[in-house]
Coordinates of C-alpha atoms in Angstrom, one line a residue:
Chain A
X1234 CA -9.5 21.7 -32.2
X1235 CA -7.5 20.1 -35.0
X1236 CA -9.0 18.9 -38.3
X1237 CA -8.6 15.3 -37.2
X1238 CA -10.5 15.8 -34.0
X1239 CA -13.3 17.6 -35.7
X1240 CA -13.4 14.9 -38.3
X1241 CA -13.6 12.2 -35.7
X1242 CA -16.4 14.1 -33.9
X1243 CA -18.6 14.3 -37.0
X1244 CA -17.9 10.7 -38.0
X1245 CA -19.0 9.5 -34.6
X1246 CA -22.0 11.7 -34.8
X1247 CA -22.9 10.1 -38.1
X1248 CA -22.4 6.6 -36.8
X1249 CA -24.5 7.4 -33.7
X1250 CA -27.3 8.8 -35.8
X1251 CA -27.3 5.8 -38.1
X1252 CA -27.4 3.4 -35.1
X1253 CA -30.3 5.4 -33.8
X1254 CA -32.1 5.1 -37.1
X1255 CA -31.6 1.4 -37.1
X1256 CA -33.1 1.3 -33.7
X1257 CA -36.0 3.6 -34.4
X1258 CA -37.3 2.3 -37.7
X1259 CA -38.3 -1.2 -36.5
X1260 CA -40.1 0.5 -33.6
X1261 CA -42.1 3.0 -35.6
X1262 CA -42.0 1.6 -39.2
X1263 CA -43.2 -2.0 -38.9
X1264 CA -47.0 -1.9 -38.9
X1265 CA -49.5 -4.7 -39.3
X1266 CA -50.4 -3.2 -42.7
X1267 CA -46.9 -3.3 -44.0
X1268 CA -43.7 -1.2 -43.8
X1269 CA -43.9 2.6 -43.4
X1270 CA -41.1 5.2 -43.5
X1271 CA -42.7 8.6 -43.2
X1272 CA -43.3 8.6 -39.4
X1273 CA -39.8 7.3 -38.7
X1274 CA -38.4 10.0 -40.9
X1275 CA -40.4 12.7 -39.2
X1276 CA -39.1 11.8 -35.8
X1277 CA -35.6 11.0 -37.0
X1278 CA -35.1 14.3 -38.8
X1279 CA -36.0 16.3 -35.7
X1280 CA -33.6 14.4 -33.6
X1281 CA -30.8 14.6 -36.2
X1282 CA -31.2 18.3 -36.6
X1283 CA -31.0 18.7 -32.8
X1284 CA -27.9 16.5 -32.6
X1285 CA -26.2 18.4 -35.4
X1286 CA -27.0 21.7 -33.7
X1287 CA -25.6 20.5 -30.4
X1288 CA -22.4 19.3 -32.0
X1289 CA -22.1 22.6 -33.9
X1290 CA -22.5 24.6 -30.7
X1291 CA -19.9 22.4 -29.1
X1292 CA -17.6 23.0 -32.1
X1293 CA -18.0 26.8 -31.9
X1294 CA -17.4 26.7 -28.1
X1295 CA -14.2 24.8 -28.7
X1296 CA -13.2 27.3 -31.4
X1297 CA -13.7 30.1 -28.9
X1298 CA -16.5 31.9 -30.8
X1299 CA -18.8 31.7 -27.8
X1300 CA -16.3 33.0 -25.3
X1301 CA -18.3 36.3 -24.9
X1302 CA -21.1 34.2 -23.2
X1303 CA -19.0 31.5 -21.7
X1304 CA -16.3 33.6 -19.9
X1305 CA -18.7 35.6 -17.6
X1306 CA -20.5 32.3 -16.8
X1307 CA -17.3 30.5 -15.9
X1308 CA -16.3 33.5 -13.7
X1309 CA -19.6 33.5 -12.0
X1310 CA -19.5 29.8 -11.3
X1311 CA -15.9 30.0 -10.0
X1312 CA -17.0 32.8 -7.6
X1313 CA -19.8 30.7 -6.3
X1314 CA -17.5 27.7 -6.0
X1315 CA -15.0 29.8 -4.0
X1316 CA -17.8 31.1 -1.7
X1317 CA -18.9 27.5 -1.2
X1318 CA -15.4 26.4 -0.2
X1319 CA -14.9 29.2 2.2
X1320 CA -18.2 28.7 4.0
X1321 CA -17.9 26.3 6.9
X1322 CA -19.7 23.0 6.6
X1323 CA -22.0 23.6 9.5
X1324 CA -23.3 26.8 7.8
X1325 CA -24.1 24.9 4.6
X1326 CA -25.8 22.2 6.6
X1327 CA -27.7 24.8 8.5
X1328 CA -28.9 26.4 5.3
X1329 CA -30.0 23.0 3.9
X1330 CA -31.8 22.1 7.2
X1331 CA -33.5 25.5 7.4
X1332 CA -34.7 25.2 3.8
X1333 CA -36.0 21.7 4.6
X1334 CA -37.8 23.1 7.7
X1335 CA -39.6 25.9 6.0
X1336 CA -40.3 24.0 2.8
X1337 CA -43.9 22.9 3.6
X1338 CA -44.9 26.6 4.1
X1339 CA -44.3 27.2 0.5
X1340 CA -45.2 23.9 -1.1
X1341 CA -48.7 22.8 -1.9
X1342 CA -50.2 19.4 -1.4
X1343 CA -48.4 18.0 -4.4
X1344 CA -45.1 19.5 -3.3
X1345 CA -45.4 18.0 0.1
X1346 CA -46.3 14.6 -1.3
X1347 CA -43.2 14.5 -3.5
X1348 CA -41.0 15.8 -0.6
X1349 CA -42.3 13.0 1.6
X1350 CA -41.5 10.3 -0.9
X1351 CA -38.1 11.9 -1.4
X1352 CA -37.4 11.7 2.3
X1353 CA -38.7 8.1 2.5
X1354 CA -36.3 7.1 -0.3
X1355 CA -33.5 9.0 1.5
X1356 CA -33.9 6.7 4.5
X1357 CA -34.0 3.6 2.2
X1358 CA -31.1 4.8 0.1
X1359 CA -28.9 5.5 3.1
X1360 CA -29.7 2.2 4.6
X1361 CA -28.9 0.3 1.4
X1362 CA -25.8 2.4 1.2
X1363 CA -24.5 0.8 4.4
X1364 CA -24.9 -2.6 2.8
X1365 CA -23.8 -1.9 -0.7
X1366 CA -21.6 1.2 -0.5
X1367 CA -19.7 0.4 2.7
X1368 CA -19.7 -3.3 3.2
X1369 CA -19.9 -4.0 -0.6
X1370 CA -22.6 -6.6 -0.4
X1371 CA -24.9 -6.4 -3.4
X1372 CA -28.4 -6.8 -2.0
X1373 CA -31.3 -7.1 -4.5
X1374 CA -34.0 -7.9 -1.9
X1375 CA -33.6 -4.8 0.2
X1376 CA -37.2 -3.7 -0.1
X1377 CA -38.3 -6.8 1.9
X1378 CA -37.1 -5.0 5.1
X1379 CA -39.2 -2.0 4.1
X1380 CA -42.1 -4.3 3.9
X1381 CA -41.4 -5.9 7.2
X1382 CA -41.3 -2.4 8.8
X1383 CA -44.6 -1.4 7.1
X1384 CA -46.5 -4.5 8.1
X1385 CA -45.1 -4.5 11.6
X1386 CA -46.5 -1.0 12.2
X1387 CA -49.8 -1.8 10.4
X1388 CA -50.4 -5.0 12.4
X1389 CA -49.2 -3.8 15.8
X1390 CA -51.3 -0.6 15.6
X1391 CA -54.5 -2.2 14.4
X1392 CA -54.4 -5.3 16.6
X1393 CA -52.7 -4.0 19.8
X1394 CA -53.5 -0.3 19.5
X1395 CA -49.8 0.6 19.9
X1396 CA -48.9 4.2 19.1
X1397 CA -46.7 5.1 16.1
X1398 CA -43.8 6.1 18.4
X1399 CA -43.8 2.8 20.2
X1400 CA -44.0 0.9 17.0
X1401 CA -41.2 2.8 15.3
X1402 CA -38.4 1.2 17.3
X1403 CA -40.2 -2.2 17.3
X1404 CA -40.6 -2.1 13.5
X1405 CA -36.9 -1.2 13.2
X1406 CA -36.0 -4.0 15.5
X1407 CA -38.1 -6.6 13.6
X1408 CA -36.6 -5.5 10.3
X1409 CA -33.1 -5.9 11.9
X1410 CA -34.0 -9.3 13.1
X1411 CA -35.4 -10.4 9.8
X1412 CA -32.2 -9.0 8.3
X1413 CA -30.2 -11.4 10.5
X1414 CA -32.5 -14.3 9.6
X1415 CA -32.1 -13.7 5.9
X1416 CA -28.4 -12.8 6.3
X1417 CA -27.4 -15.8 8.3
X1418 CA -27.6 -18.3 5.5
X1419 CA -26.9 -16.0 2.6
X1420 CA -23.9 -14.0 3.8
X1421 CA -21.7 -17.1 3.4
X1422 CA -21.8 -16.4 -0.4
X1423 CA -19.9 -13.8 -2.2
X1424 CA -20.5 -11.5 -5.2
X1425 CA -23.0 -12.5 -7.8
X1426 CA -24.3 -15.5 -5.8
X1427 CA -25.2 -13.2 -2.9
X1428 CA -27.0 -10.9 -5.3
X1429 CA -29.1 -13.8 -6.7
X1430 CA -29.9 -15.3 -3.3
X1431 CA -31.0 -11.9 -1.8
X1432 CA -33.2 -11.4 -4.8
X1433 CA -34.8 -14.7 -4.0
X1434 CA -35.3 -13.9 -0.4
X1435 CA -36.8 -10.5 -1.3
X1436 CA -39.4 -12.3 -3.4
X1437 CA -40.1 -14.9 -0.7
X1438 CA -40.9 -12.1 1.7
X1439 CA -43.3 -10.5 -0.8
X1440 CA -44.9 -13.8 -1.6
X1441 CA -45.5 -14.5 2.1
X1442 CA -47.1 -11.1 2.5
X1443 CA -49.2 -11.8 -0.5
X1444 CA -50.4 -15.3 0.6
X1445 CA -50.6 -15.3 4.3
X1446 CA -54.3 -14.4 4.3
X1447 CA -55.0 -14.7 8.0
X1448 CA -52.2 -12.3 9.0
X1449 CA -51.7 -9.9 6.2
X1450 CA -55.0 -10.1 4.4
X1451 CA -53.2 -11.1 1.3
X1452 CA -53.3 -9.0 -1.9
X1453 CA -56.1 -6.9 -0.5
X1454 CA -53.7 -5.4 2.0
X1455 CA -54.4 -3.7 5.3
X1456 CA -56.6 -0.7 5.5
X1457 CA -57.2 2.1 8.0
X1458 CA -53.8 2.3 9.6
X1459 CA -53.8 5.2 12.0
X1460 CA -51.7 8.3 11.5
X1461 CA -49.1 9.1 14.1
X1462 CA -50.1 11.3 17.0
X1463 CA -48.2 13.0 19.8
X1464 CA -49.8 13.8 23.1
X1465 CA -53.1 14.3 21.5
X1466 CA -51.8 16.2 18.4
X1467 CA -52.7 14.1 15.4
X1468 CA -50.3 14.3 12.4
X1469 CA -53.2 14.3 9.9
X1470 CA -52.0 16.9 7.4
X1471 CA -49.4 16.2 4.9
X1472 CA -47.2 19.1 6.1
X1473 CA -47.1 17.7 9.6
X1474 CA -46.3 14.2 8.3
X1475 CA -43.5 15.9 6.4
X1476 CA -41.9 16.9 9.7
X1477 CA -42.1 13.3 11.0
X1478 CA -40.3 11.8 8.1
X1479 CA -37.8 14.7 8.1
X1480 CA -37.0 13.8 11.7
X1481 CA -36.5 10.2 10.7
X1482 CA -34.4 11.1 7.7
X1483 CA -32.2 13.5 9.8
X1484 CA -31.7 10.7 12.4
X1485 CA -30.8 8.3 9.6
X1486 CA -28.2 10.7 8.1
X1487 CA -26.6 11.3 11.5
X1488 CA -26.6 7.6 12.3
X1489 CA -25.1 6.6 9.0
X1490 CA -22.5 9.4 9.2
X1491 CA -21.4 8.2 12.7
X1492 CA -21.3 4.6 11.4
X1493 CA -19.3 5.6 8.4
X1494 CA -16.6 7.2 10.5
X1495 CA -16.4 4.5 13.2
X1496 CA -14.2 1.5 13.6
X1497 CA -17.0 -0.7 12.3
X1498 CA -17.3 1.5 9.2
X1499 CA -13.6 1.1 8.5
X1500 CA -13.9 -2.7 8.9
X1501 CA -16.8 -2.7 6.5
X1502 CA -14.8 -0.9 4.0
X1503 CA -11.9 -3.3 4.4
X1504 CA -14.3 -6.2 3.8
X1505 CA -15.6 -4.5 0.7
X1506 CA -12.0 -4.0 -0.5
X1507 CA -10.7 -7.5 0.2
X1508 CA -12.6 -10.0 2.4
X1509 CA -9.8 -12.5 2.8
X1510 CA -7.3 -9.8 3.7
X1511 CA -9.7 -8.3 6.2
X1512 CA -10.1 -11.8 7.8
X1513 CA -6.3 -12.2 8.0
X1514 CA -6.2 -8.8 9.8
X1515 CA -8.4 -10.2 12.6
X1516 CA -11.8 -8.9 11.3
X1517 CA -14.7 -11.2 12.1
X1518 CA -16.0 -10.8 8.6
X1519 CA -19.2 -12.9 9.0
X1520 CA -20.3 -11.0 12.1
X1521 CA -19.6 -7.6 10.6
X1522 CA -21.4 -8.5 7.4
X1523 CA -24.4 -9.6 9.4
X1524 CA -24.2 -6.3 11.3
X1525 CA -24.1 -4.3 8.1
X1526 CA -27.2 -6.2 6.9
X1527 CA -29.0 -5.7 10.1
X1528 CA -28.1 -1.9 10.2
X1529 CA -29.3 -1.4 6.7
X1530 CA -32.5 -3.3 7.5
X1531 CA -33.1 -1.1 10.5
X1532 CA -33.3 2.1 8.5
X1533 CA -35.6 0.4 6.0
X1534 CA -37.8 -0.7 8.9
X1535 CA -38.1 2.9 10.1
X1536 CA -39.0 4.1 6.6
X1537 CA -41.5 1.3 6.2
X1538 CA -43.3 2.1 9.5
X1539 CA -43.7 5.7 8.3
X1540 CA -44.8 4.6 4.9
X1541 CA -47.6 2.5 6.3
X1542 CA -48.8 5.4 8.5
X1543 CA -48.6 7.9 5.6
X1544 CA -50.5 5.8 3.1
X1545 CA -52.9 4.4 5.8
X1546 CA -52.7 1.3 3.7
X1547 CA -50.2 -1.4 3.0
X1548 CA -50.3 -4.1 0.3
X1549 CA -47.7 -6.5 -1.0
X1550 CA -47.5 -4.7 -4.4
X1551 CA -45.6 -1.8 -2.8
X1552 CA -42.6 -4.2 -2.1
X1553 CA -41.7 -5.6 -5.5
X1554 CA -38.3 -6.2 -7.0
X1555 CA -38.7 -3.0 -9.0
X1556 CA -38.6 -1.0 -5.8
X1557 CA -35.3 -2.7 -4.7
X1558 CA -33.9 -1.9 -8.1
X1559 CA -35.0 1.7 -7.8
X1560 CA -33.3 2.2 -4.4
X1561 CA -30.2 0.5 -5.7
X1562 CA -30.2 2.8 -8.8
X1563 CA -30.4 5.8 -6.5
X1564 CA -27.4 4.6 -4.5
X1565 CA -25.3 3.8 -7.5
X1566 CA -26.3 7.0 -9.4
X1567 CA -25.6 9.2 -6.5
X1568 CA -22.3 7.7 -5.6
X1569 CA -21.8 4.6 -3.5
X1570 CA -20.7 5.2 0.1
X1571 CA -21.3 9.0 -0.1
X1572 CA -24.1 10.4 2.0
X1573 CA -24.7 13.6 0.0
X1574 CA -24.4 11.5 -3.1
X1575 CA -27.2 9.2 -2.1
X1576 CA -29.4 12.1 -1.2
X1577 CA -28.7 13.7 -4.6
X1578 CA -29.4 10.4 -6.3
X1579 CA -32.7 10.1 -4.6
X1580 CA -33.6 13.7 -5.5
X1581 CA -32.8 13.0 -9.2
X1582 CA -34.6 9.7 -9.4
X1583 CA -37.7 10.8 -7.5
X1584 CA -38.0 14.4 -8.7
X1585 CA -37.0 13.9 -12.3
X1586 CA -39.9 11.7 -13.3
X1587 CA -42.2 14.2 -11.5
X1588 CA -40.8 17.1 -13.5
X1589 CA -41.4 15.2 -16.7
X1590 CA -45.0 14.4 -16.0
X1591 CA -46.0 16.7 -18.9
X1592 CA -44.3 14.4 -21.4
X1593 CA -46.2 11.4 -19.9
X1594 CA -45.4 9.1 -22.8
X1595 CA -41.7 9.9 -23.0
X1596 CA -41.1 10.0 -19.3
X1597 CA -39.5 6.6 -18.9
X1598 CA -37.5 7.1 -22.1
X1599 CA -36.0 10.3 -20.7
X1600 CA -35.4 8.5 -17.4
X1601 CA -33.5 5.7 -19.1
X1602 CA -31.6 8.1 -21.2
X1603 CA -30.5 10.1 -18.2
X1604 CA -29.4 7.0 -16.4
X1605 CA -27.3 5.8 -19.4
X1606 CA -25.7 9.2 -19.8
X1607 CA -24.9 9.5 -16.1
X1608 CA -23.1 6.1 -16.1
X1609 CA -21.1 7.2 -19.1
X1610 CA -20.2 10.7 -17.9
X1611 CA -19.9 10.2 -14.1
X1612 CA -19.4 6.4 -13.4
X1613 CA -18.5 7.1 -9.8
X1614 CA -21.9 8.8 -9.2
X1615 CA -23.1 12.4 -9.0
X1616 CA -21.3 13.1 -5.8
X1617 CA -18.6 10.4 -5.3
X1618 CA -17.5 9.4 -1.8
X1619 CA -14.7 11.7 -0.8
X1620 CA -11.6 10.0 0.4
X1621 CA -8.9 11.9 2.1
X1622 CA -6.4 10.3 -0.2
X1623 CA -4.5 12.4 -2.6
X1624 CA -1.2 11.8 -4.4
X1625 CA 1.5 13.0 -2.1
X1626 CA 3.1 15.1 -4.9
X1627 CA -0.1 17.2 -5.0
X1628 CA 0.0 17.8 -1.3
X1629 CA 2.9 20.2 -1.3
Chain B
X68 CA 20.1 -31.3 15.4
X69 CA 20.0 -29.5 18.7
X70 CA 16.8 -27.7 17.8
X71 CA 14.7 -30.8 18.1
X72 CA 14.9 -30.7 21.9
X73 CA 13.2 -27.3 21.9
X74 CA 9.5 -26.7 21.7
X75 CA 8.5 -25.3 18.3
X76 CA 6.4 -22.1 18.3
X77 CA 4.5 -23.3 15.2
X78 CA 4.2 -26.9 14.0
X79 CA 2.3 -28.8 11.4
X80 CA 1.9 -32.6 11.9
X81 CA 0.9 -34.6 8.8
X82 CA -1.4 -31.9 7.6
X83 CA -3.6 -32.6 4.6
X84 CA -5.7 -29.9 3.0
X85 CA -7.8 -30.0 -0.2
X86 CA -9.7 -27.8 -2.5
X87 CA -12.8 -29.8 -3.2
X88 CA -11.5 -33.3 -4.1
X89 CA -8.0 -32.1 -5.1
X90 CA -5.5 -32.5 -2.4
X91 CA -3.1 -29.6 -2.3
X92 CA -1.1 -30.8 0.7
X93 CA -0.5 -34.5 1.1
X94 CA 0.6 -34.8 4.7
X95 CA 3.0 -32.0 5.5
X96 CA 5.0 -31.8 8.8
X97 CA 7.2 -28.9 9.6
X98 CA 8.4 -27.0 12.6
X99 CA 9.2 -23.4 13.2
X100 CA 11.2 -22.3 16.3
X101 CA 11.0 -19.1 18.1
X102 CA 13.1 -16.3 16.6
X103 CA 14.2 -17.9 13.4
X104 CA 13.5 -17.4 9.7
X105 CA 12.3 -20.5 8.0
X106 CA 11.8 -20.6 4.3
X107 CA 9.5 -22.8 2.2
X108 CA 10.6 -23.1 -1.4
X109 CA 9.3 -25.0 -4.3
X110 CA 8.0 -24.8 -7.8
X111 CA 4.6 -23.3 -8.9
X112 CA 1.7 -25.4 -7.5
X113 CA 3.9 -27.2 -4.9
X114 CA 1.5 -26.1 -2.2
X115 CA 3.6 -23.3 -0.6
X116 CA 0.8 -20.7 -0.4
X117 CA -1.7 -23.4 0.6
X118 CA 0.6 -24.3 3.5
X119 CA 0.5 -20.7 4.8
X120 CA -3.3 -20.4 4.2
X121 CA -3.7 -23.7 6.2
X122 CA -1.6 -22.3 9.0
X123 CA -4.1 -19.4 9.2
X124 CA -7.1 -21.7 8.9
X125 CA -8.4 -19.9 5.8
X126 CA -8.0 -23.2 4.1
X127 CA -9.1 -25.9 6.6
X128 CA -6.9 -28.8 7.2
X129 CA -8.8 -32.0 6.5
X130 CA -6.4 -34.2 8.4
X131 CA -3.5 -33.6 10.8
X132 CA -2.8 -31.1 13.5
X133 CA -1.5 -27.5 13.6
X134 CA 0.1 -26.4 16.9
X135 CA 0.9 -22.8 17.8
X136 CA 2.6 -22.1 21.1
X137 CA 1.9 -25.7 22.1
X138 CA -1.8 -25.3 21.5
X139 CA -3.9 -27.0 18.8
X140 CA -5.3 -24.3 16.6
X141 CA -7.2 -26.3 13.9
X142 CA -10.5 -25.1 15.2
X143 CA -9.6 -21.5 15.9
X144 CA -11.4 -19.0 13.5
X145 CA -8.9 -17.3 11.1
X146 CA -9.8 -13.8 12.5
X147 CA -8.8 -14.9 16.0
X148 CA -5.2 -15.9 15.0
X149 CA -3.8 -12.3 14.6
X150 CA -5.0 -11.6 18.2
X151 CA -2.7 -14.4 19.3
X152 CA 0.3 -13.1 17.3
X153 CA 0.1 -15.2 14.1
X154 CA -0.3 -12.9 11.2
X155 CA 0.0 -13.4 7.4
X156 CA 1.1 -11.1 4.6
X157 CA -0.9 -12.9 1.8
X158 CA 0.3 -13.5 -1.7
X159 CA -0.2 -10.6 -4.1
X160 CA -0.1 -8.2 -1.1
X161 CA -3.9 -7.7 -1.0
X162 CA -3.9 -4.3 0.5
X163 CA -7.1 -2.3 0.7
X164 CA -6.9 -0.2 -2.5
X165 CA -9.5 2.4 -1.7
X166 CA -8.3 3.0 1.9
X167 CA -5.5 5.4 2.6
X168 CA -2.1 4.2 3.7
X169 CA -2.8 5.1 7.3
X170 CA -6.2 3.5 7.2
X171 CA -4.6 0.3 5.8
X172 CA -2.2 0.3 8.7
X173 CA -5.0 1.0 11.2
X174 CA -6.8 -2.1 9.8
X175 CA -3.8 -4.2 10.9
X176 CA -4.4 -3.1 14.4
X177 CA -8.1 -3.6 14.1
X178 CA -8.5 -6.0 17.1
X179 CA -6.3 -3.9 19.4
X180 CA -7.7 -1.4 21.8
X181 CA -4.6 0.2 23.2
X182 CA -4.6 3.5 21.2
X183 CA -1.2 4.6 22.7
X184 CA 0.4 1.3 21.7
X185 CA -1.1 1.5 18.2
X186 CA 0.3 5.1 17.8
X187 CA 3.7 3.9 18.9
X188 CA 3.6 1.0 16.4
X189 CA 2.4 3.3 13.6
X190 CA 5.6 5.4 14.2
X191 CA 7.7 2.2 14.3
X192 CA 6.3 1.1 10.9
X193 CA 6.8 4.5 9.4
X194 CA 10.4 4.5 10.6
X195 CA 10.9 1.1 9.1
X196 CA 9.3 2.2 5.8
X197 CA 9.9 6.0 5.4
X198 CA 8.3 5.8 1.9
X199 CA 4.9 5.0 3.6
X200 CA 5.2 8.0 5.9
X201 CA 5.6 10.2 2.8
X202 CA 2.5 8.7 1.2
X203 CA 0.3 8.2 4.3
X204 CA -2.7 10.1 2.9
X205 CA -2.6 8.4 -0.5
X206 CA -4.9 5.6 -1.4
X207 CA -3.4 2.2 -1.2
X208 CA -4.2 1.4 -4.8
X209 CA -2.2 4.3 -6.1
X210 CA 1.1 3.0 -4.6
X211 CA 3.7 1.2 -6.7
X212 CA 4.2 -2.5 -6.3
X213 CA 7.1 -2.2 -3.9
X214 CA 5.3 0.3 -1.8
X215 CA 2.3 -1.9 -1.7
X216 CA 4.5 -4.8 -0.5
X217 CA 5.8 -2.5 2.2
X218 CA 2.3 -1.5 3.1
X219 CA 1.2 -5.1 3.4
X220 CA 4.1 -5.9 5.6
X221 CA 3.6 -2.8 7.7
X222 CA -0.1 -3.6 8.1
X223 CA 0.8 -7.1 9.4
X224 CA 3.4 -5.6 11.8
X225 CA 0.6 -3.3 13.2
X226 CA -0.8 -6.4 14.9
X227 CA 2.4 -7.0 16.8
X228 CA 2.9 -10.5 15.5
X229 CA 5.1 -13.1 17.2
X230 CA 5.1 -15.1 14.0
X231 CA 4.9 -13.4 10.6
X232 CA 4.0 -15.5 7.6
X233 CA 5.2 -13.9 4.3
X234 CA 3.9 -15.2 1.0
X235 CA 6.1 -14.3 -2.0
X236 CA 7.2 -10.8 -0.8
X237 CA 9.5 -10.5 -3.9
X238 CA 6.8 -11.2 -6.5
X239 CA 6.8 -8.8 -9.4
X240 CA 9.4 -6.4 -7.8
X241 CA 12.5 -4.9 -9.4
X242 CA 15.8 -6.5 -8.1
X243 CA 16.8 -3.5 -6.1
X244 CA 13.5 -3.4 -4.3
X245 CA 13.7 -7.2 -3.7
X246 CA 17.0 -6.6 -1.9
X247 CA 15.4 -3.8 0.1
X248 CA 12.5 -6.0 1.1
X249 CA 14.8 -8.8 2.2
X250 CA 16.9 -6.4 4.3
X251 CA 13.7 -5.3 6.1
X252 CA 12.7 -8.9 6.7
X253 CA 16.1 -9.4 8.4
X254 CA 15.5 -6.2 10.5
X255 CA 12.0 -7.4 11.5
X256 CA 13.5 -10.8 12.5
X257 CA 16.2 -8.9 14.5
X258 CA 13.4 -7.3 16.5
X259 CA 12.3 -10.7 17.7
X260 CA 9.7 -11.7 15.2
X261 CA 9.7 -15.3 13.9
X262 CA 9.4 -15.3 10.1
X263 CA 8.0 -18.0 7.8
X264 CA 9.0 -17.1 4.3
X265 CA 7.5 -18.6 1.2
X266 CA 9.5 -17.8 -1.9
X267 CA 10.0 -18.5 -5.6
X268 CA 13.3 -16.7 -5.4
X269 CA 15.0 -19.7 -3.7
X270 CA 18.5 -18.2 -3.8
X271 CA 17.6 -15.0 -1.9
X272 CA 15.3 -16.9 0.5
X273 CA 17.9 -19.4 1.4
X274 CA 20.5 -16.7 2.0
X275 CA 18.2 -14.9 4.3
X276 CA 16.8 -17.9 6.3
X277 CA 18.3 -20.2 8.9
X278 CA 16.4 -23.3 7.8
X279 CA 14.5 -24.3 4.8
X280 CA 11.9 -26.8 3.6
X281 CA 11.5 -27.9 0.0
X282 CA 8.0 -28.6 -1.2
X283 CA 7.1 -30.7 -4.2
X284 CA 3.5 -31.5 -5.3
X285 CA 2.1 -31.2 -1.8
X286 CA 4.9 -33.0 0.2
X287 CA 8.0 -32.0 2.0
X288 CA 10.9 -33.6 0.0
X289 CA 13.8 -32.1 1.9
X290 CA 14.5 -30.1 5.0
X291 CA 17.8 -28.8 6.2
X292 CA 19.9 -25.8 7.3
X293 CA 19.5 -23.1 4.7
X294 CA 23.2 -23.0 4.0
X295 CA 23.3 -26.7 3.4
X296 CA 20.3 -26.5 1.0
X297 CA 22.0 -23.6 -0.8
X298 CA 25.0 -25.9 -1.5
X299 CA 23.0 -29.0 -2.2
X300 CA 23.7 -29.9 -5.9
X301 CA 20.1 -31.2 -6.4
X302 CA 18.6 -28.0 -5.1
X303 CA 21.0 -25.9 -7.1
X304 CA 19.9 -27.8 -10.2
X305 CA 16.2 -27.7 -9.6
X306 CA 15.6 -24.3 -8.1
X307 CA 18.7 -22.2 -8.5
X308 CA 18.9 -22.7 -12.2
X309 CA 22.3 -24.4 -12.5

């Protein structure tokens, strides 16, 4: 590292710390009784020392002082990477699936609970990925279809006594139909306008659920929704429920994978890239966008029906805008259009807040910080969608 | 002219189109006959691109009729026209930047189901543009401007068009590449594809085409044989910079 580079590094560190102080002091120092500096200073000095240490370590690493630790680590990670590349894809998938299958044997109640919510969000994320990642339609009201699926199962099972397995396709279908109903007027818009209108429709669905007392029991929600059963076997325990949602999630992954590599998937990508050009190439853009919307809604409907049976309760407050934003964040953080990326994004955004439960107060702060850092360091997502494209010079 | 007795493959009759309340085309009539290259020249904002977009129904004609193969196509959806052999290479190329070259070309044949024919056409496009074969696995957005223009033209050719509408194929390209693109246009025309060519580069366009239309603020102000237009003193003064 040259002197200039090192100078620039320390100067930017100084500027960053100053900015942080300016941010921190009003939060901690302005009290009803007057201004105070000691608390701010206590917090700030700890963070400043940590930051200086980190930059110093970085500096030493650049200078090569830490090579005696770094080199063996790099070698080890390279060896792992080589092994990873040599192993066939099916083997890796088999390992992941096997791990997923035996997971409940080792996890406790809490572990199963977290795993179930991870799998629910995987279904939601992959569904939204079809709409946002493939077709490029920014949907801020996606959670509405999750709600439609959940209420569909709740009402059908309580009023008509239909079993979970009959309700699952019905809930998916109802979600797809509501996707078409919402999509039909909104999909004529593009870009920002579409985002705002879908946001509005998402809220409309939530408000209907909240206020249609005779059907949905309003804000009190619906209680006593039955758990799924299968020829007399009742999925009452959490670990058995885990297998149900695992099955739904695997189905979702396979379906999205097939869609991704189909003619329709290609057309969706073309629409995302340039809608007018796609139209000029003979793509019926409106129909295909509607299809993307309906497909995305289908997976949300499946997840919703499961959610209702798992909680044994549905209420409108589970389907707020915040949930839509969370699912969208998972898709964007993981990597739009990439299936492993979305799964990774879900793991990070569901598991991370759980891990930081001990720091209760700072949980959301860390969460926000991680999101900001991610978008700076890896703007295309944790695991960006892999395209076969490579510059031809590199091919040889 | 002897051509008037023939049935045109594409014809606009008094077409008016507008963006909101602003009329971009104020009653345009033009004819395109099978197998020829027709050029539409004119200054910026004369309505050249709008004319092509109206032919494809992306911009709807508010008045007048558009005929293609003797059939009125005003109410045909834009995505149906490529299936009938009317395909456009839009202004600014508009390739799909995050799809590979092959995927871009496949999109051109999206509505076709004959995989054998598509494969054959893919080879034909690669023969016409060897550069694209070299870069077939590359993302469209990483190509140079000239290559992107070739990709856009190749993509349109994948739909096996009868009539190809080209909007400013020379835009932003180096002179040597422009010449190459115009040679390819002549080759495509030689293979039996009718070409409608919208151009700023009036000189080259008129050399390449058989007939030409001159557009000025949304109206056709002149139509003639291309060679006649090329030697017309008014045209030379206004568009050829003399």
